[in-house]
mmCIF file of C-alpha atoms and ligand atoms in Angstrom:
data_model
loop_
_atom_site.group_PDB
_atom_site.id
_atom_site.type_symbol
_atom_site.label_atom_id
_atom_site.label_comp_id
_atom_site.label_asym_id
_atom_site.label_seq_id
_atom_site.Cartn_x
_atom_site.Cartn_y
_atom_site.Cartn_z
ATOM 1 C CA UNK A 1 67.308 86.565 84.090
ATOM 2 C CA UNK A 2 70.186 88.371 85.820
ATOM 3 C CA UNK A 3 71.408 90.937 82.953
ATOM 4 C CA UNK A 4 74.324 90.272 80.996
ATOM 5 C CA UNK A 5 76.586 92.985 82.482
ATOM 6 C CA UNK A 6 76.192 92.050 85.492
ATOM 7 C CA UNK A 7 76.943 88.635 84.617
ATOM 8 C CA UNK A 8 80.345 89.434 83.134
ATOM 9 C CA UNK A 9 81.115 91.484 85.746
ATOM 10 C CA UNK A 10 80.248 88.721 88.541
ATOM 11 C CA UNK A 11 82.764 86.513 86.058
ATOM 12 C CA UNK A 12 85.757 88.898 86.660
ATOM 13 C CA UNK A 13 84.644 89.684 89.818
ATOM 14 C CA UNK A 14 84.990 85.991 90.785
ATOM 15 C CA UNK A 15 87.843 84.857 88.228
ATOM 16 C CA UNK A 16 85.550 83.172 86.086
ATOM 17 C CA UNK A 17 87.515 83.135 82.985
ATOM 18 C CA UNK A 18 85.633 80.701 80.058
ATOM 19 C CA UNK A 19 83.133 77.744 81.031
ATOM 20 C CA UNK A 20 85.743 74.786 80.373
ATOM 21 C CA UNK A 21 87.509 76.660 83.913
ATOM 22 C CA UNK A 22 87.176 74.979 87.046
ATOM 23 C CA UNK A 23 87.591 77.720 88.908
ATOM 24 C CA UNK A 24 85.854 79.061 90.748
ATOM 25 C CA UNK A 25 84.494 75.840 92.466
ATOM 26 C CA UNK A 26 80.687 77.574 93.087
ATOM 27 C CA UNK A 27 80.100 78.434 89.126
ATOM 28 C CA UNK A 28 81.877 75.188 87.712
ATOM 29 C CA UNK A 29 79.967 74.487 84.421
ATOM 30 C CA UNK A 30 78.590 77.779 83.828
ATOM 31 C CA UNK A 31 79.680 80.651 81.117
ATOM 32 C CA UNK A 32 82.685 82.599 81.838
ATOM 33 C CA UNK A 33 83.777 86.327 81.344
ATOM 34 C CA UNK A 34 84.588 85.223 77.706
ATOM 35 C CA UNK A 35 81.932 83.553 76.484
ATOM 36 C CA UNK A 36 79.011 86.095 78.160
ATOM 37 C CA UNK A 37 81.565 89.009 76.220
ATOM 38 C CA UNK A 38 81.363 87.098 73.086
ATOM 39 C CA UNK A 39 77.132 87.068 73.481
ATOM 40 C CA UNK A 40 76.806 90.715 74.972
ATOM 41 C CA UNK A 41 78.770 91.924 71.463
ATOM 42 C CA UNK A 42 76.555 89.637 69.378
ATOM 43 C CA UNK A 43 73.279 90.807 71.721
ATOM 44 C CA UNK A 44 74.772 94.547 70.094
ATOM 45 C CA UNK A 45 76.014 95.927 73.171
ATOM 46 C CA UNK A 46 79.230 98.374 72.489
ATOM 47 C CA UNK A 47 82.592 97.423 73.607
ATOM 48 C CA UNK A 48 82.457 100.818 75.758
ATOM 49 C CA UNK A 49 79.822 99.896 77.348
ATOM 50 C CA UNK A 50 80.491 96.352 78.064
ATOM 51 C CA UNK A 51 84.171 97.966 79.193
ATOM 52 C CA UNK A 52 82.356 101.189 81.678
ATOM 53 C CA UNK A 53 79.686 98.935 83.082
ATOM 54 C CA UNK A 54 81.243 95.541 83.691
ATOM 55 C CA UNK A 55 84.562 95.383 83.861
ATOM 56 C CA UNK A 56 85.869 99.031 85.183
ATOM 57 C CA UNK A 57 83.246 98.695 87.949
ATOM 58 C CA UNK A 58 84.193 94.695 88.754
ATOM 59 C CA UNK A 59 88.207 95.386 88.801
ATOM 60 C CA UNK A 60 87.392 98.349 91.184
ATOM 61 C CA UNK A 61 85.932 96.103 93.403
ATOM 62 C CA UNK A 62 88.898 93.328 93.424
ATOM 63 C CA UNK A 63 90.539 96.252 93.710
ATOM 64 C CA UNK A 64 89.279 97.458 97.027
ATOM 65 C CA UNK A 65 88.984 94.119 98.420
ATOM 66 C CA UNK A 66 92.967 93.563 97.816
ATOM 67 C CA UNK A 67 93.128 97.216 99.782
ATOM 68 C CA UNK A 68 91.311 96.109 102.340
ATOM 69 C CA UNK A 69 93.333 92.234 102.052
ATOM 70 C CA UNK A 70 89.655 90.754 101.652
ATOM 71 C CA UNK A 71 91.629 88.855 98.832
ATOM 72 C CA UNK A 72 94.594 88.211 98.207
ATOM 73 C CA UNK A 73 97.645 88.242 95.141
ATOM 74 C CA UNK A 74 96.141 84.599 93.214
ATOM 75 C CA UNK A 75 92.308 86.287 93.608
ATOM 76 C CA UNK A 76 93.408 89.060 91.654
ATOM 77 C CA UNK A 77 95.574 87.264 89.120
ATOM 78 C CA UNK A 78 92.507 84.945 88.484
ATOM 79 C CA UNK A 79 89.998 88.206 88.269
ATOM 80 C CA UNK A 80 92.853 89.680 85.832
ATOM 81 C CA UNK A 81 92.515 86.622 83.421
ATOM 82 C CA UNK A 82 89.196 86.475 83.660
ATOM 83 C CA UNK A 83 89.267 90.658 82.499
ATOM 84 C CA UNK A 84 91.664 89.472 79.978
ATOM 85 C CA UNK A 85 89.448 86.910 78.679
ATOM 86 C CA UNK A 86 87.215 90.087 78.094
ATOM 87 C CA UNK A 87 89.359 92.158 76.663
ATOM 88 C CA UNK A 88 90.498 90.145 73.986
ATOM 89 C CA UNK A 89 87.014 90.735 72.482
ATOM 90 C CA UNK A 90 87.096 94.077 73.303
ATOM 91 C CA UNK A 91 90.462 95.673 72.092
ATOM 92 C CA UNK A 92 89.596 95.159 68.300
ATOM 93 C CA UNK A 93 87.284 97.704 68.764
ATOM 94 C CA UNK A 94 89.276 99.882 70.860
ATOM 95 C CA UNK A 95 92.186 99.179 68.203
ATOM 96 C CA UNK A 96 89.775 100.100 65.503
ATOM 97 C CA UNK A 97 89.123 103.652 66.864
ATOM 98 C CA UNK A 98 85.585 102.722 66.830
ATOM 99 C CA UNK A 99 85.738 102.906 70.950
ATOM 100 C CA UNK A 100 87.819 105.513 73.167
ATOM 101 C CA UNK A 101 90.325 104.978 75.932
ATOM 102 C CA UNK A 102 90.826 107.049 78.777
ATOM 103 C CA UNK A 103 94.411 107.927 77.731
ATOM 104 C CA UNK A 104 97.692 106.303 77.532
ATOM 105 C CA UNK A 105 99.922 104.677 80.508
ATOM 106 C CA UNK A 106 103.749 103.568 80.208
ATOM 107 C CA UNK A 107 104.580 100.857 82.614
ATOM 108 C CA UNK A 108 107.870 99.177 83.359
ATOM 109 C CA UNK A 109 110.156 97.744 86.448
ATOM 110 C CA UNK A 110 113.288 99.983 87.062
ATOM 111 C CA UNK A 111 116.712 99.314 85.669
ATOM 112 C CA UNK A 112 118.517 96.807 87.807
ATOM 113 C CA UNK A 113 115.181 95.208 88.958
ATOM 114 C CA UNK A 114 113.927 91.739 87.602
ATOM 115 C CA UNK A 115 110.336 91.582 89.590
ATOM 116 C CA UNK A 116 107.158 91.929 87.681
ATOM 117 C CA UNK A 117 104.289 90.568 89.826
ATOM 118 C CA UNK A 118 103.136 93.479 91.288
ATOM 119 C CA UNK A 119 104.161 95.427 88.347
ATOM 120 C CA UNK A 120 101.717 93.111 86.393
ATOM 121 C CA UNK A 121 98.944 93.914 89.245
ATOM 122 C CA UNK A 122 99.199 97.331 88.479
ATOM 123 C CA UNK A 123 99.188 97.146 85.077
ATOM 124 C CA UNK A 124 96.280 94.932 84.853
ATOM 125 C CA UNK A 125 94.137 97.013 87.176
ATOM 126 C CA UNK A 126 94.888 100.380 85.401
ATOM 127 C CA UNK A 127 94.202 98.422 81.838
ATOM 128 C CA UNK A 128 90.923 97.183 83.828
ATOM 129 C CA UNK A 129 90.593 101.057 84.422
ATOM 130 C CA UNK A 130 89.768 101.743 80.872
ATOM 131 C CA UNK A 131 93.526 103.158 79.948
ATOM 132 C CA UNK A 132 95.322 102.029 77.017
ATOM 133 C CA UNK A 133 98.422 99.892 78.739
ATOM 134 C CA UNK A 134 102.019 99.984 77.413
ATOM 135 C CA UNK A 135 103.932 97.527 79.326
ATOM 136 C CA UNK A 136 107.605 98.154 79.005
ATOM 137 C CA UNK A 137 108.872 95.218 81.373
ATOM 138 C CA UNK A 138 111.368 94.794 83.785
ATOM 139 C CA UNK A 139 114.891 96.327 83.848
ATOM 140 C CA UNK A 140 113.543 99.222 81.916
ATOM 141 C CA UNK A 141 116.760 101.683 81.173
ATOM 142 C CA UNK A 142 115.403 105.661 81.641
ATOM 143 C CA UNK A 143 115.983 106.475 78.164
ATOM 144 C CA UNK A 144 113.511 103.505 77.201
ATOM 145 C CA UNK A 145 110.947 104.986 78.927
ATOM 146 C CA UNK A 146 111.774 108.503 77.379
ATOM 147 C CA UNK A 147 111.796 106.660 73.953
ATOM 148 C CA UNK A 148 108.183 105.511 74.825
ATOM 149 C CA UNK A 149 106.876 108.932 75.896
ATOM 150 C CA UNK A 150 108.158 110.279 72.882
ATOM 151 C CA UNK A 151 106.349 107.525 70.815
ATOM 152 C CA UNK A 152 103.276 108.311 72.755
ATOM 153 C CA UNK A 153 103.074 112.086 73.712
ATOM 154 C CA UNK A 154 100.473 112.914 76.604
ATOM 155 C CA UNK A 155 101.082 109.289 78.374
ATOM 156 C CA UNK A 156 101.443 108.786 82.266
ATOM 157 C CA UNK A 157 104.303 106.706 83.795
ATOM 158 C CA UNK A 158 104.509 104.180 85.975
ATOM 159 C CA UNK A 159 107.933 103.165 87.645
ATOM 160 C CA UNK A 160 107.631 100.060 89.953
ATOM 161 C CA UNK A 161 110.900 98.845 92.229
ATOM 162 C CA UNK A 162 111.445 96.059 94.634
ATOM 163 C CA UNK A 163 114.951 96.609 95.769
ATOM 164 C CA UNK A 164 116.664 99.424 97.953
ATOM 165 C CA UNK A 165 119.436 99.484 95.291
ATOM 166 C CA UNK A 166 116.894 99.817 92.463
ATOM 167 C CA UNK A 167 115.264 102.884 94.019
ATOM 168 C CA UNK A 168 118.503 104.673 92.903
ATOM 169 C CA UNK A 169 117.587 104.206 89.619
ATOM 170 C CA UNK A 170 113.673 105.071 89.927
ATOM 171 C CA UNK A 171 115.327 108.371 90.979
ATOM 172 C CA UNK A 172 117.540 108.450 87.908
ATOM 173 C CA UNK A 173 114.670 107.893 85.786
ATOM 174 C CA UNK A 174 111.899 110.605 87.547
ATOM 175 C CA UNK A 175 114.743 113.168 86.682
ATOM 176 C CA UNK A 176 115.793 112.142 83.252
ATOM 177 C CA UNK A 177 112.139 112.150 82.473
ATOM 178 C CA UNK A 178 110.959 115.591 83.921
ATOM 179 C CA UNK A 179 114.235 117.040 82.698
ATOM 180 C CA UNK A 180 113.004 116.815 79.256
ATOM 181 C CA UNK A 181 108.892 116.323 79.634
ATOM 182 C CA UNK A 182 108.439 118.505 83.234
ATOM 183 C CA UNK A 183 104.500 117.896 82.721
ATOM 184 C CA UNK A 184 104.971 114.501 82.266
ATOM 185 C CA UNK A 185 103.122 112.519 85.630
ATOM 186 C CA UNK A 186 105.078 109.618 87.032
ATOM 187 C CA UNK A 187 103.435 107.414 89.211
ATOM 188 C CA UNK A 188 105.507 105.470 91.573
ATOM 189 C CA UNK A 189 105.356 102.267 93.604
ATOM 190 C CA UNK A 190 106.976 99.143 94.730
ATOM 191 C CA UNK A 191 107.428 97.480 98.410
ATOM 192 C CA UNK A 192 110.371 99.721 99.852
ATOM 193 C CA UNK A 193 109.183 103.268 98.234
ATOM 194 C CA UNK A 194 107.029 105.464 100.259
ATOM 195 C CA UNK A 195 105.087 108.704 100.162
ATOM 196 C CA UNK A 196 107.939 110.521 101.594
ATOM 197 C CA UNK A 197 110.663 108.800 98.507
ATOM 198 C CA UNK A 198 108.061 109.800 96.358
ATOM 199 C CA UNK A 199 108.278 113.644 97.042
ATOM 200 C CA UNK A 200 112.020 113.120 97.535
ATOM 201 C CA UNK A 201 112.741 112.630 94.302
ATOM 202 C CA UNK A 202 110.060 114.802 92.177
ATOM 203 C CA UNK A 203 107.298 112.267 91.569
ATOM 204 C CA UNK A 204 103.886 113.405 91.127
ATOM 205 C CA UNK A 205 101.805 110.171 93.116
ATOM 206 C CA UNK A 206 102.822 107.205 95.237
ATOM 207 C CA UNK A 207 100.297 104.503 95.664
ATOM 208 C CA UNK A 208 100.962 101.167 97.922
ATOM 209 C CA UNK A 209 98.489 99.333 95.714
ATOM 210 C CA UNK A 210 97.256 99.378 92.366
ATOM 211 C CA UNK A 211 94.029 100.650 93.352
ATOM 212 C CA UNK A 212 95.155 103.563 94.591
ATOM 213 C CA UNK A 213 96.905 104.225 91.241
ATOM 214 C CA UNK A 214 93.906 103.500 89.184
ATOM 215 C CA UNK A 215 91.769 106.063 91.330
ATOM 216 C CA UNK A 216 94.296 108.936 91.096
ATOM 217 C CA UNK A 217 94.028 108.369 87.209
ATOM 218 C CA UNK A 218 90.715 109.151 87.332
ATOM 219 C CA UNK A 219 90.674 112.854 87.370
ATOM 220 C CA UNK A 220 92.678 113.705 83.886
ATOM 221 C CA UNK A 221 90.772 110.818 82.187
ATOM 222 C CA UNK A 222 89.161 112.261 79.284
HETATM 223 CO CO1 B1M B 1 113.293 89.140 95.205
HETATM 224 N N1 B1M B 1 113.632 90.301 96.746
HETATM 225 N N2 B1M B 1 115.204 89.251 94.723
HETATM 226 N N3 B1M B 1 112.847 87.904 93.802
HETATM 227 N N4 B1M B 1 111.630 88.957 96.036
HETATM 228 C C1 B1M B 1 112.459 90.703 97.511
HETATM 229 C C2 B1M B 1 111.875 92.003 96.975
HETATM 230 C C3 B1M B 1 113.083 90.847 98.970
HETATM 231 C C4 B1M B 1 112.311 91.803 99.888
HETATM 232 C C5 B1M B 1 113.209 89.432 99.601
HETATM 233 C C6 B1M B 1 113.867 89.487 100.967
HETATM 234 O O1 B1M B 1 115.062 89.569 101.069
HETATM 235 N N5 B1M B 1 113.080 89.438 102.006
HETATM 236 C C7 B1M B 1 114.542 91.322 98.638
HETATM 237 C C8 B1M B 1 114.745 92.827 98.542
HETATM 238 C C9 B1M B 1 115.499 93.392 99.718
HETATM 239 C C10 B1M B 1 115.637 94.850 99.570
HETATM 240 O O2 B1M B 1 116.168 95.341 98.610
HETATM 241 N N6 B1M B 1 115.145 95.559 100.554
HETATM 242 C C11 B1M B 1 114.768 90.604 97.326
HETATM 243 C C12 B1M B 1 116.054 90.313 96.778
HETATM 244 C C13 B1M B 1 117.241 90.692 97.652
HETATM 245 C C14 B1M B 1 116.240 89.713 95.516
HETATM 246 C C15 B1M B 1 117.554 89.361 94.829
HETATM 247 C C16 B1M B 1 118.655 90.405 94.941
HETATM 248 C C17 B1M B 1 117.986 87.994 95.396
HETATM 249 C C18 B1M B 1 119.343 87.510 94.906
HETATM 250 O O3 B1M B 1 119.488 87.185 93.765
HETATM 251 N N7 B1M B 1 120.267 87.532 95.833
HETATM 252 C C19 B1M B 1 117.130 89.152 93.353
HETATM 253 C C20 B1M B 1 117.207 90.453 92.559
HETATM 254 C C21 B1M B 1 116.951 90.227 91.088
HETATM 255 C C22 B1M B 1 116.785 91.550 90.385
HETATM 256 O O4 B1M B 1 115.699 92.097 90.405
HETATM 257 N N8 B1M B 1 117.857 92.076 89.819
HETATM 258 C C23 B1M B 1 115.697 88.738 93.551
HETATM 259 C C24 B1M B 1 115.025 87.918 92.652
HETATM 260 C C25 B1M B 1 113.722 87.488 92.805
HETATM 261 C C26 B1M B 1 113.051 86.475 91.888
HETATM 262 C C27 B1M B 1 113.462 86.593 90.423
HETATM 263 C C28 B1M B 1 113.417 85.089 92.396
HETATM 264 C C29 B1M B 1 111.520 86.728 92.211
HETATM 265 C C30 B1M B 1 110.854 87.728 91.241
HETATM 266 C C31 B1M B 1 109.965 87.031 90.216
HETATM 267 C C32 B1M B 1 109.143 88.037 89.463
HETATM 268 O O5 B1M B 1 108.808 89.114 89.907
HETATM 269 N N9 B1M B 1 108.796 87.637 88.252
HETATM 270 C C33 B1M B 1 111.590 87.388 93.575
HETATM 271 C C34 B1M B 1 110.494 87.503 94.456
HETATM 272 C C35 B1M B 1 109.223 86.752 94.045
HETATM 273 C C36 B1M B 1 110.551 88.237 95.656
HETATM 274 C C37 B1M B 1 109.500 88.340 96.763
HETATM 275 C C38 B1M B 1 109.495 86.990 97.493
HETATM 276 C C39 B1M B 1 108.078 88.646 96.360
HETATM 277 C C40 B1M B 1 107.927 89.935 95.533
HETATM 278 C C41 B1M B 1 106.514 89.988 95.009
HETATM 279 O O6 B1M B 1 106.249 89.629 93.888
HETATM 280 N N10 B1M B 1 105.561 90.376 95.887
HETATM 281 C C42 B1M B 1 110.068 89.536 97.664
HETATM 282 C C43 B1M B 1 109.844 89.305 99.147
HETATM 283 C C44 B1M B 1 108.497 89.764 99.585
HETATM 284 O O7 B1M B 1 107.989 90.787 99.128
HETATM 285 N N11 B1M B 1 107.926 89.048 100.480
HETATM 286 C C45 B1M B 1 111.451 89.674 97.162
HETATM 287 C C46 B1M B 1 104.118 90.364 95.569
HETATM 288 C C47 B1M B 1 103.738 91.648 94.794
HETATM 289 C C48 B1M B 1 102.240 91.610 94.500
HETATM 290 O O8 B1M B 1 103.991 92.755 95.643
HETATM 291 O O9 B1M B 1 105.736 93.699 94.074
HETATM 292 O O10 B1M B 1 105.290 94.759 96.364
HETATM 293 P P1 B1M B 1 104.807 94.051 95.152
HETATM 294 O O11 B1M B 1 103.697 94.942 94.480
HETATM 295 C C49 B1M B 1 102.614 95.464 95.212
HETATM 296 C C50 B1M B 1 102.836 96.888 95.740
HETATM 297 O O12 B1M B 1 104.171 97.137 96.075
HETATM 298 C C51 B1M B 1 102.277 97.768 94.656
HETATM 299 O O13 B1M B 1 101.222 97.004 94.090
HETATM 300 C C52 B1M B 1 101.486 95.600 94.202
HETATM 301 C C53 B1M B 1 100.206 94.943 94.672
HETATM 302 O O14 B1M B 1 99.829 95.456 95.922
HETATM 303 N N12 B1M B 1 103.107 98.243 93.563
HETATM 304 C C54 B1M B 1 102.824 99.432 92.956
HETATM 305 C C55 B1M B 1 104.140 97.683 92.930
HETATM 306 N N13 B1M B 1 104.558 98.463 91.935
HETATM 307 C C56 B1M B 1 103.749 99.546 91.906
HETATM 308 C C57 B1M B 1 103.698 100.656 91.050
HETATM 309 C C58 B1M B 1 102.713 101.631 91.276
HETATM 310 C C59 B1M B 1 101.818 101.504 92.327
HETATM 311 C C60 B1M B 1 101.854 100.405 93.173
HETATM 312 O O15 B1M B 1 102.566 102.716 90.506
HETATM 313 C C61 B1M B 1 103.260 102.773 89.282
#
């Protein structure tokens, strides 16, 4: 019998969420990522490990597959529920202190700017990462997000922008923040910012995917 892990991680690989899901068509009927989590904690398995060996390793696959447009945005929303489904077994024992996290990540959309899908990408994949997720929304002010490093000394940023006007404000917000935290590492991204934005206004790392961002993490995880 194929072994648990690998089961739940062929679940989020897929965007199997729960068996009463339809999608997808191939494993109609079967368990889903929440169910096979539910049994894997009973079976004793650790929320770490159920987090390091099934669902890190399956979102880094989506991952790369969206890199390489293998699959596309409603794949990876469907193998984000289907981590999500996970999770929500999962965090009590992250919550607990029982299990670590690789750190802390602040997330949010710039001031001015309403979109949130690929901010949500993002978000999900770096949660899928193993980091503890603090999602600050859209139209985020720059002294929210230096409220929220305050509340959470040690945390990495991530500004997201869709708009050439809103880019104006990611700027605003790279400087407010490294005026006060200068070690503080800000992650940016969003449709119209590049590599080159990215140095222009102080950032530490630009990534056109969410990938990318979740394997720059990787190195201060501790
Ligand atoms: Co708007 N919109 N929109 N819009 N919208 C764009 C961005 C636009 C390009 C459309 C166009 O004109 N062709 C244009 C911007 C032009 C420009 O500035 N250059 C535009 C405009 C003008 C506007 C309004 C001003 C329209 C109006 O009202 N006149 C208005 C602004 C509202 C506001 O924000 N204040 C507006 C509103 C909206 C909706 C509310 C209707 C809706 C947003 C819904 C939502 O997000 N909940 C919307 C949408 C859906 C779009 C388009 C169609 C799709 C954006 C999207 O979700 N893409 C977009 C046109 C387009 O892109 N084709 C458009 C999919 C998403 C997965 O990609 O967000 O790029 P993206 O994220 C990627 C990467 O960029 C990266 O990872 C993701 C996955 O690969 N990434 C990061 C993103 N953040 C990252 C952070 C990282 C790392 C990677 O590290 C931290």
């Amino acid at each position: 019998m194929e072994d648990i892990l690998a089961r739940i991680a062929r679940c989020v690989e897929s965007g199997k969420t729960d068996k009463a899901s339809p999608y997808p068509p191939d494993m109609r009927g079967s368990e889903g990522a929440d169910e096979l989590t539910l049994q894997a904690i009973n079976e004793g398995l650790g929320a770490a490990r159920i987090l390091d060996e099934a669902l890190i390793p399956a979102m880094a696959i989506v991952g790369d597959r969206f890199s390489r447009k293998e699959i596309y945005v409603p794949q990876m929303l469907m193998a984000a529920k289907a981590m999500n489904s996970s999770m929500k077994h999962l965090k009590p024992f992250f919550q607990s202190g029982e299990t670590r996290r690789k750190g802390k990540f602040i997330i949010g959309t710039v001031a001015g700017d309403l979109h949130d899908i690929g901010k949500n990408l993002v978000s999900m994949m770096i949660e899928g990462g193993g980091w503890e997720m603090i999602d600050l929304g859209v139209d985020v002010s720059p002294e929210k997000f230096l409220k929220a490093i305050e509340a959470n000394p040690g945390a990495f940023v991530g500004l997201s922008a869709l708009l050439t006007t809103t880019m104006e404000n990611m700027k605003k917000t790279v400087a407010v923040l490294k005026e006060k935290h200068p070690s503080v590492k800000i992650l940016v991204g969003g449709a119209p910012v590049t590599m080159e934005y990215c140095e222009k206004i102080g950032a530490d790392f630009y990534s056109p995917d969410p990938q990318g961002a979740v394997n720059y993490l990787k190195q201060f995880a501790v």
